[in-house]
PDB file of C-alpha atoms in Angstrom:
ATOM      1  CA  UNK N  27      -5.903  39.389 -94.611  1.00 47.00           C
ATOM      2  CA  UNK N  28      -6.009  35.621 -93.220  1.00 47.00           C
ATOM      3  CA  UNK N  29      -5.802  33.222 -96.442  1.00 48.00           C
ATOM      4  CA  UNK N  30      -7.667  29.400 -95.399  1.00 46.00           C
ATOM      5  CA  UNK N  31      -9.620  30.689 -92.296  1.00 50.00           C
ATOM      6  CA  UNK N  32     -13.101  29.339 -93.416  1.00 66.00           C
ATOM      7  CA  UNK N  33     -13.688  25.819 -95.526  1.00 79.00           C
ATOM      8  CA  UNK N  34     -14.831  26.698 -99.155  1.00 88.00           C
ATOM      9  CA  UNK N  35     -18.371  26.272 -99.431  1.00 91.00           C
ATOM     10  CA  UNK N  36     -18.769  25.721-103.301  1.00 89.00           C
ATOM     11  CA  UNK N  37     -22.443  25.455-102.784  1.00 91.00           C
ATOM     12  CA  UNK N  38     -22.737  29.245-102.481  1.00 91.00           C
ATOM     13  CA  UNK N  39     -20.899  29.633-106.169  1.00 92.00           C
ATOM     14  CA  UNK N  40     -23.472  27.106-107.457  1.00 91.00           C
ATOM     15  CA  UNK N  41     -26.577  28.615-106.242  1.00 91.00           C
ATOM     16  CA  UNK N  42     -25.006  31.439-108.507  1.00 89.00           C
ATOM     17  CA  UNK N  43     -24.680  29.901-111.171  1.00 90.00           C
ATOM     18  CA  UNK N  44     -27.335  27.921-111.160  1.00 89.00           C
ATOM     19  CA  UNK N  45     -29.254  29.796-114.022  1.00 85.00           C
ATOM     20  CA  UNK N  46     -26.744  28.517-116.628  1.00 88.00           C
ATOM     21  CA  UNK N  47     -26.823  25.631-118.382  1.00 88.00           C
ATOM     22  CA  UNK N  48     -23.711  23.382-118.051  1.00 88.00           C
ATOM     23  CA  UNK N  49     -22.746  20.074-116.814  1.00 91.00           C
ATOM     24  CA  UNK N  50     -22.324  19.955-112.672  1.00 92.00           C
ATOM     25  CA  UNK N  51     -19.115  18.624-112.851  1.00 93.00           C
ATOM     26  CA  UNK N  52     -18.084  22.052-114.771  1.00 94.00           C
ATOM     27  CA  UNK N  53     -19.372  24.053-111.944  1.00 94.00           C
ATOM     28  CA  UNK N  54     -17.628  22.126-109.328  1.00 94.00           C
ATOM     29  CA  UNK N  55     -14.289  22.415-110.956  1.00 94.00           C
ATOM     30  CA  UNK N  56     -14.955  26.312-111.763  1.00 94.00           C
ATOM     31  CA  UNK N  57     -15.235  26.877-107.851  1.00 93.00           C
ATOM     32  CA  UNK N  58     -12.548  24.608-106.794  1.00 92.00           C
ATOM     33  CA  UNK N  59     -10.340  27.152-108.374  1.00 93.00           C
ATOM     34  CA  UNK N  60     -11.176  29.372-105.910  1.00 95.00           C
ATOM     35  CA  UNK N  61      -9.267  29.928-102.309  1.00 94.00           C
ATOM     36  CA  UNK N  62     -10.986  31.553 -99.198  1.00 95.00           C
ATOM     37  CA  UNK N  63      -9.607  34.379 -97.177  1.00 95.00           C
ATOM     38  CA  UNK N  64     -10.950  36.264 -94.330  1.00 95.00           C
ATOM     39  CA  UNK N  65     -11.342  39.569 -94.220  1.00 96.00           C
ATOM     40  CA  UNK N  66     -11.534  41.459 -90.752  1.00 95.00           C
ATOM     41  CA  UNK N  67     -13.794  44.530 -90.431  1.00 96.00           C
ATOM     42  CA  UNK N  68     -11.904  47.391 -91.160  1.00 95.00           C
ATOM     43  CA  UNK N  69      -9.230  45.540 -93.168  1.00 96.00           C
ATOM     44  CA  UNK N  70      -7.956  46.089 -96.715  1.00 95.00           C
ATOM     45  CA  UNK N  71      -8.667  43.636 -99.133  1.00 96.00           C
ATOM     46  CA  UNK N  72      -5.635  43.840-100.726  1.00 92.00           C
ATOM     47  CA  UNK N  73      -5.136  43.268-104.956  1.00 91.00           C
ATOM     48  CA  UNK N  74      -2.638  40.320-106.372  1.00 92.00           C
ATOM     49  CA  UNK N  75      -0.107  40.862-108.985  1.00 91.00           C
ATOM     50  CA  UNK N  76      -3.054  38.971-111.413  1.00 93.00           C
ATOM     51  CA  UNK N  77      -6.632  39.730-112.429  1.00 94.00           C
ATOM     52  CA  UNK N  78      -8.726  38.113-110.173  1.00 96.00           C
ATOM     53  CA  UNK N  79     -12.410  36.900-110.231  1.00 96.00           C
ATOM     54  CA  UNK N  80     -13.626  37.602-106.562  1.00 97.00           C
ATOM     55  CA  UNK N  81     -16.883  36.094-104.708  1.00 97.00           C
ATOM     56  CA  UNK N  82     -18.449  37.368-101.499  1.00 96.00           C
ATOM     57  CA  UNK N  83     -19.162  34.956 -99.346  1.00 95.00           C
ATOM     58  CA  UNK N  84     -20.044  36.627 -96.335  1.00 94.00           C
ATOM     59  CA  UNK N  85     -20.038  40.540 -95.338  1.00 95.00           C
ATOM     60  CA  UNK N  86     -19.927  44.252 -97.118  1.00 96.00           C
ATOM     61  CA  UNK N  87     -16.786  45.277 -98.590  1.00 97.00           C
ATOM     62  CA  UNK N  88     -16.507  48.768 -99.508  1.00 97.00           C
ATOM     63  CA  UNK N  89     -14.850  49.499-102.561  1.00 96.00           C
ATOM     64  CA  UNK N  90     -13.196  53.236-103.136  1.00 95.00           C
ATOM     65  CA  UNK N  91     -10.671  56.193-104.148  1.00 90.00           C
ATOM     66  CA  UNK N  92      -9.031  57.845-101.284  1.00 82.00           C
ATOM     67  CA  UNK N  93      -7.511  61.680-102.119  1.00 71.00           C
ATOM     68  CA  UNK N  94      -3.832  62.099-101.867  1.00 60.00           C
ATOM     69  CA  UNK N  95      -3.100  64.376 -98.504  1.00 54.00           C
ATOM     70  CA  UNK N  96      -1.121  66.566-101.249  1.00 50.00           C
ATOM     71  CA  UNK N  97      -3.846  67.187-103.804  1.00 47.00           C
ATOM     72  CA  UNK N  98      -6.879  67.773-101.686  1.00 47.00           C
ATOM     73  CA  UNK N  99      -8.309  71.096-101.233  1.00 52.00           C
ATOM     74  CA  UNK N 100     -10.259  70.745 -97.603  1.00 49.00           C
ATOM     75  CA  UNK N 101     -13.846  72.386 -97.728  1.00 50.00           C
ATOM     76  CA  UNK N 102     -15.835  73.451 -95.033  1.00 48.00           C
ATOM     77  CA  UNK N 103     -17.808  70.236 -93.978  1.00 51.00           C
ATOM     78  CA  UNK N 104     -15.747  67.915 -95.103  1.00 50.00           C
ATOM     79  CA  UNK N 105     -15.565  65.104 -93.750  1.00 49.00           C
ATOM     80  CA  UNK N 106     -12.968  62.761 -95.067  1.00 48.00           C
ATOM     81  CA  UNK N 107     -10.971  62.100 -98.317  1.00 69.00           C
ATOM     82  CA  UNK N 108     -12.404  59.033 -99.562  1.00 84.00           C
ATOM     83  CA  UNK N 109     -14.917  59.069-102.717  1.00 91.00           C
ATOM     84  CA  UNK N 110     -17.153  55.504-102.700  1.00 94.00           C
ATOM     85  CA  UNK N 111     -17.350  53.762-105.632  1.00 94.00           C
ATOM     86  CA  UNK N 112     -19.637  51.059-104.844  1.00 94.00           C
ATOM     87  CA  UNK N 113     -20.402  48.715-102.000  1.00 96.00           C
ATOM     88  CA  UNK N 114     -20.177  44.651-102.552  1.00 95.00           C
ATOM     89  CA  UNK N 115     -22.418  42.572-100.828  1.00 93.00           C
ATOM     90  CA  UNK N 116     -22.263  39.228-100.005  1.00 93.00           C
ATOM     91  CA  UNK N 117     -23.591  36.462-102.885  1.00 93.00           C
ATOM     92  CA  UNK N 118     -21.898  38.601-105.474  1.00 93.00           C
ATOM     93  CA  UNK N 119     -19.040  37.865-108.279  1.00 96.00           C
ATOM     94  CA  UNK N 120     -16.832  41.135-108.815  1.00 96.00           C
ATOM     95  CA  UNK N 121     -13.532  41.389-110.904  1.00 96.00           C
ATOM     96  CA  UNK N 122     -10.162  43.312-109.640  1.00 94.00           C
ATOM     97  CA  UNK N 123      -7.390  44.150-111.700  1.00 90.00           C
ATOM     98  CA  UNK N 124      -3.762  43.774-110.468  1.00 90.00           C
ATOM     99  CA  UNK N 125      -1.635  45.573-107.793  1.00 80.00           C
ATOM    100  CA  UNK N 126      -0.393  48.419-109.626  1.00 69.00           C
ATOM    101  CA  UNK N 127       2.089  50.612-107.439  1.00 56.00           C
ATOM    102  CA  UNK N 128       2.682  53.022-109.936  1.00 49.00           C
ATOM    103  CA  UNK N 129      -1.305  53.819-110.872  1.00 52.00           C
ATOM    104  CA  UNK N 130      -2.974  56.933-109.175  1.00 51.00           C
ATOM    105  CA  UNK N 131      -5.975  55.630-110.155  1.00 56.00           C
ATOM    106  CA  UNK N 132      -6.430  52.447-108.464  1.00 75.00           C
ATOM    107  CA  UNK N 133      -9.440  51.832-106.443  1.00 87.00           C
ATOM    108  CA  UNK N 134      -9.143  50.422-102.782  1.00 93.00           C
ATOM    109  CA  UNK N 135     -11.419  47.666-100.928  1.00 96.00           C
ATOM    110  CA  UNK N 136     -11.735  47.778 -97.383  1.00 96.00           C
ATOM    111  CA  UNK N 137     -14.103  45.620 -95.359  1.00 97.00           C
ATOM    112  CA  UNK N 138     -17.223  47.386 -93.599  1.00 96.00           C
ATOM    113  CA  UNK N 139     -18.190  44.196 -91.711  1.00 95.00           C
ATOM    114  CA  UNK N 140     -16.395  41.009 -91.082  1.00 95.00           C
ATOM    115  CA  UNK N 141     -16.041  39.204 -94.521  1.00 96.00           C
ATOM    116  CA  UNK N 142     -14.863  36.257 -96.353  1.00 96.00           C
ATOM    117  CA  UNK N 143     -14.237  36.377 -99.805  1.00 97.00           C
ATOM    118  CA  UNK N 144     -13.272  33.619-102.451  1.00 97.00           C
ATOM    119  CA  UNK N 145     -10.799  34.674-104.963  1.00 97.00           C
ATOM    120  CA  UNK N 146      -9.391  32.872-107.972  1.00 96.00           C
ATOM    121  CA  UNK N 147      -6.146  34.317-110.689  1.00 96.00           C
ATOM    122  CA  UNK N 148      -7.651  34.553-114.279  1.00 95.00           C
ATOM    123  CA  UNK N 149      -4.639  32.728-115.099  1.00 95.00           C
ATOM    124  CA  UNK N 150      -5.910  29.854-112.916  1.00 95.00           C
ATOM    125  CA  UNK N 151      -9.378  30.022-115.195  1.00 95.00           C
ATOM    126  CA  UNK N 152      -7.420  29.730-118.020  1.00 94.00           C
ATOM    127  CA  UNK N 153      -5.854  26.324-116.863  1.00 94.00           C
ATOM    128  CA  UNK N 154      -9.217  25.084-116.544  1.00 94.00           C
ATOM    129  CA  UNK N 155      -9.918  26.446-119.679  1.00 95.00           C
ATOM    130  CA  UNK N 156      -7.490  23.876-121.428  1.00 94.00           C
ATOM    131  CA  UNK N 157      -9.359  20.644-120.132  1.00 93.00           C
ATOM    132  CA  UNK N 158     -12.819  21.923-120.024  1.00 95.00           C
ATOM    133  CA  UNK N 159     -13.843  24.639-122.368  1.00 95.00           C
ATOM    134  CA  UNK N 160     -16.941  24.906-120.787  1.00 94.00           C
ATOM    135  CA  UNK N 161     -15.545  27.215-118.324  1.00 95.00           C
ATOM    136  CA  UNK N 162     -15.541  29.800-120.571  1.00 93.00           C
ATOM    137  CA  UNK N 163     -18.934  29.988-120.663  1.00 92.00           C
ATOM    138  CA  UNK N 164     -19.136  30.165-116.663  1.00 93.00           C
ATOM    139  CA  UNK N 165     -16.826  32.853-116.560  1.00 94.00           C
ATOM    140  CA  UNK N 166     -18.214  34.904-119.104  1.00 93.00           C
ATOM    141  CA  UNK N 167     -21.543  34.582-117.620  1.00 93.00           C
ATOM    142  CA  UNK N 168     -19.848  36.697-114.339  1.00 94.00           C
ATOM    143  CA  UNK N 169     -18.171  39.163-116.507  1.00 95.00           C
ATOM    144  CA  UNK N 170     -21.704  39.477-118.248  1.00 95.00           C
ATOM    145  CA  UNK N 171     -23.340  40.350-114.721  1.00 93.00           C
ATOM    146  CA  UNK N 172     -20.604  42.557-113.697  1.00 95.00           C
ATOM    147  CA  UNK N 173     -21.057  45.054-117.177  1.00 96.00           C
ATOM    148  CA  UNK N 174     -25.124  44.658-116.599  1.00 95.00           C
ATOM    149  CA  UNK N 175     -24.442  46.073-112.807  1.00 93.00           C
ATOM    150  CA  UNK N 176     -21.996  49.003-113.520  1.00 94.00           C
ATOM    151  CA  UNK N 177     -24.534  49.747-116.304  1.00 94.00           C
ATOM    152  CA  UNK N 178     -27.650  49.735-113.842  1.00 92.00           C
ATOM    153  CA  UNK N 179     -25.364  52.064-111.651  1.00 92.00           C
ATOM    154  CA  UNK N 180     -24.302  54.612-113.992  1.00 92.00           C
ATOM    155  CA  UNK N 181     -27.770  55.016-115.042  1.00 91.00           C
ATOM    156  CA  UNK N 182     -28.817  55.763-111.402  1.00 89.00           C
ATOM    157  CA  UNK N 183     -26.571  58.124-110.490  1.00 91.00           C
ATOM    158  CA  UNK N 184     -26.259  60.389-113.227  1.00 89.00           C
ATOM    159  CA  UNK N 185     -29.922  60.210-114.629  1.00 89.00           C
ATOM    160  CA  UNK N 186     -32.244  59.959-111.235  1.00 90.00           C
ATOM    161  CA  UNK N 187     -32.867  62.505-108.738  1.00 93.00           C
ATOM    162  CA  UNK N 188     -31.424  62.517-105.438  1.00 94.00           C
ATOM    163  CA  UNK N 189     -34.305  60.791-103.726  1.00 93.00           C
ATOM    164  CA  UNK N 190     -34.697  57.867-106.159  1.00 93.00           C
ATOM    165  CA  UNK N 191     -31.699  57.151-106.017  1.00 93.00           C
ATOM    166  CA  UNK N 192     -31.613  57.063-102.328  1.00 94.00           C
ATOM    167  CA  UNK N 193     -34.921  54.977-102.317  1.00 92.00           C
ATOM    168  CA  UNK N 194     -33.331  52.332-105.084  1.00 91.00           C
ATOM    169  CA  UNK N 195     -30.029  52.063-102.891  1.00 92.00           C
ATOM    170  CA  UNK N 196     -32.196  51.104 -99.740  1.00 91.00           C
ATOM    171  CA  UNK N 197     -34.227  48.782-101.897  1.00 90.00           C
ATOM    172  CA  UNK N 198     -31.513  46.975-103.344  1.00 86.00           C
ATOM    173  CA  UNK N 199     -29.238  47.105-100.522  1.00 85.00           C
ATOM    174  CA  UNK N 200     -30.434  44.885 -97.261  1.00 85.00           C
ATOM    175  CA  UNK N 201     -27.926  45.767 -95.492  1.00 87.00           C
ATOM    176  CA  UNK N 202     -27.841  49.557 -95.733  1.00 89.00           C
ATOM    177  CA  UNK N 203     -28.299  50.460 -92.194  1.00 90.00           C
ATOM    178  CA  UNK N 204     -24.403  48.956 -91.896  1.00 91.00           C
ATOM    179  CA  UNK N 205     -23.037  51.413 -94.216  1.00 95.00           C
ATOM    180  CA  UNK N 206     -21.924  54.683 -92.620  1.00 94.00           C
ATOM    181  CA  UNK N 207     -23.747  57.445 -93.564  1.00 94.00           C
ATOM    182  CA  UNK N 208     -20.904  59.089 -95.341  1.00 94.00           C
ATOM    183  CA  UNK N 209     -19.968  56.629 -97.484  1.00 95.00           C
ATOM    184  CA  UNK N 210     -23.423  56.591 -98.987  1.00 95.00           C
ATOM    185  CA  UNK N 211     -23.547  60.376 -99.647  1.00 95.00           C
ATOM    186  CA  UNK N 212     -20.224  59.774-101.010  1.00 94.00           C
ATOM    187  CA  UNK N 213     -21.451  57.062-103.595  1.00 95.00           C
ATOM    188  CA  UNK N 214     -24.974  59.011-104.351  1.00 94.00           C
ATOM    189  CA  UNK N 215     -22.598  62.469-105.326  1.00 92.00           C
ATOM    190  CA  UNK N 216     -24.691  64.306-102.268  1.00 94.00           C
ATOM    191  CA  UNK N 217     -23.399  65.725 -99.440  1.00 93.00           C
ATOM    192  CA  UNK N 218     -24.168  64.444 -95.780  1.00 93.00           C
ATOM    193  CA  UNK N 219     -26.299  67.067 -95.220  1.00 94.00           C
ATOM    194  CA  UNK N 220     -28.187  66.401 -98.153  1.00 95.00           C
ATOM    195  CA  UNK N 221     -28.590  62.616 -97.231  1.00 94.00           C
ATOM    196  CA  UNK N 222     -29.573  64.058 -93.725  1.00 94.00           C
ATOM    197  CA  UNK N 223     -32.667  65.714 -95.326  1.00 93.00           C
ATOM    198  CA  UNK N 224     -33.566  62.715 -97.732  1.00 93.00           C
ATOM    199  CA  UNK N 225     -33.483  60.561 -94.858  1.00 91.00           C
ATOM    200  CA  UNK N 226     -36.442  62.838 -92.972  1.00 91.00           C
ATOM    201  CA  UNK N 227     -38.477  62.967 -96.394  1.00 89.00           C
ATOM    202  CA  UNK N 228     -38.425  58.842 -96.249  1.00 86.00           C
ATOM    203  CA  UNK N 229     -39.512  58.890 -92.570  1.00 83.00           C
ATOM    204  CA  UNK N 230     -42.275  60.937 -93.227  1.00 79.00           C
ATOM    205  CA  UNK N 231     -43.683  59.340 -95.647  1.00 74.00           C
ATOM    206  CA  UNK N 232     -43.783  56.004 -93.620  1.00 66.00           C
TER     207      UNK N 232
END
């Protein structure tokens, strides 16, 4: 991961936030806390030793668990050992905790397209904080979206069928055909097969 490749464009953080109601000035010095980095298609985007609030400003990053090569139990079929969590496309605000080397349960982000991504420490926010409280506000705001997304996910995998769920992912998702296939059975709990058979149904009803 190349840190300072592309010029920030604080423009695309504003058009964000752009539905809350603070002073300009606020929002310019909310994204100047942010630094750009590059992320090359196939690449980890790799955690800090702080909480970080991350922006997309170009690309899909994929975001996942991967099996350890000494717990998995290998299946007929299967394909890899990598379980999708979710798939973060570009105009979006996500957070990431720290590196943790000791954690089994840390979650990895690789890019599925060439990406650049603005990232800023919580601990930088805070320092804002101090001279303009508005901030707060700003950042909450994200953290609000973030909750209201994972929410909107949960309920769509574990309460739709298989289909819907498909249909909303395509719906929501512009840039779906860019995903491999197995990462999106992976994220809808189907198998590839499955998918393989949804993916007929929506072509016939075209």
């Amino acid at each position: 991961m190349e840190p300072n490749m592309y010029a920030l464009d604080i423009k695309l953080i504003l058009d964000v936030l752009s539905a809350i109601s603070c002073q300009t000035t606020t929002k310019l010095l909310f994204g100047s806390c942010f630094s750009v980095h590059k992320v090359k298609k196939g690449q980890l985007y790799l955690p800090t030793a702080e909480r970080t609030m991350n922006f997309l400003a170009e690309g899909i990053l994929h975001e996942y668990f991967e099996t350890s090569p000494k717990l998995r139990q290998p299946t007929e079929g299967q394909h890899s050992y990598v379980k999708s969590i979710r798939f973060h496309h570009s105009g979006l605000f996500f957070p990431r905790l720290p590196n943790n080397n000791h954690s089994t349960a840390s979650s990895h982000i690789s890019a599925l397209s060439h990406s650049v991504v603005y990232r800023c420490s919580y601990a930088q926010i805070i320092e804002c904080y101090k001279s303009t409280p508005e901030i707060a506000d700003l950042f909450l705001y994200l953290l609000d979206q973030w909750t209201h997304r994972i929410n909107e996910e949960i309920i769509l995998l574990h309460e739709e069928p298989a289909l819907l769920r498909y249909q909303k992912f395509r719906d929501q998702n512009d840039t779906a055909n860019q995903i491999p296939q197995k990462f999106i059975a992976s994220y809808l709990h189907i198998s590839r097969k499955h998918l393989g058979r949804l993916n007929r149904q929506m072509l016939k009803k075209r």
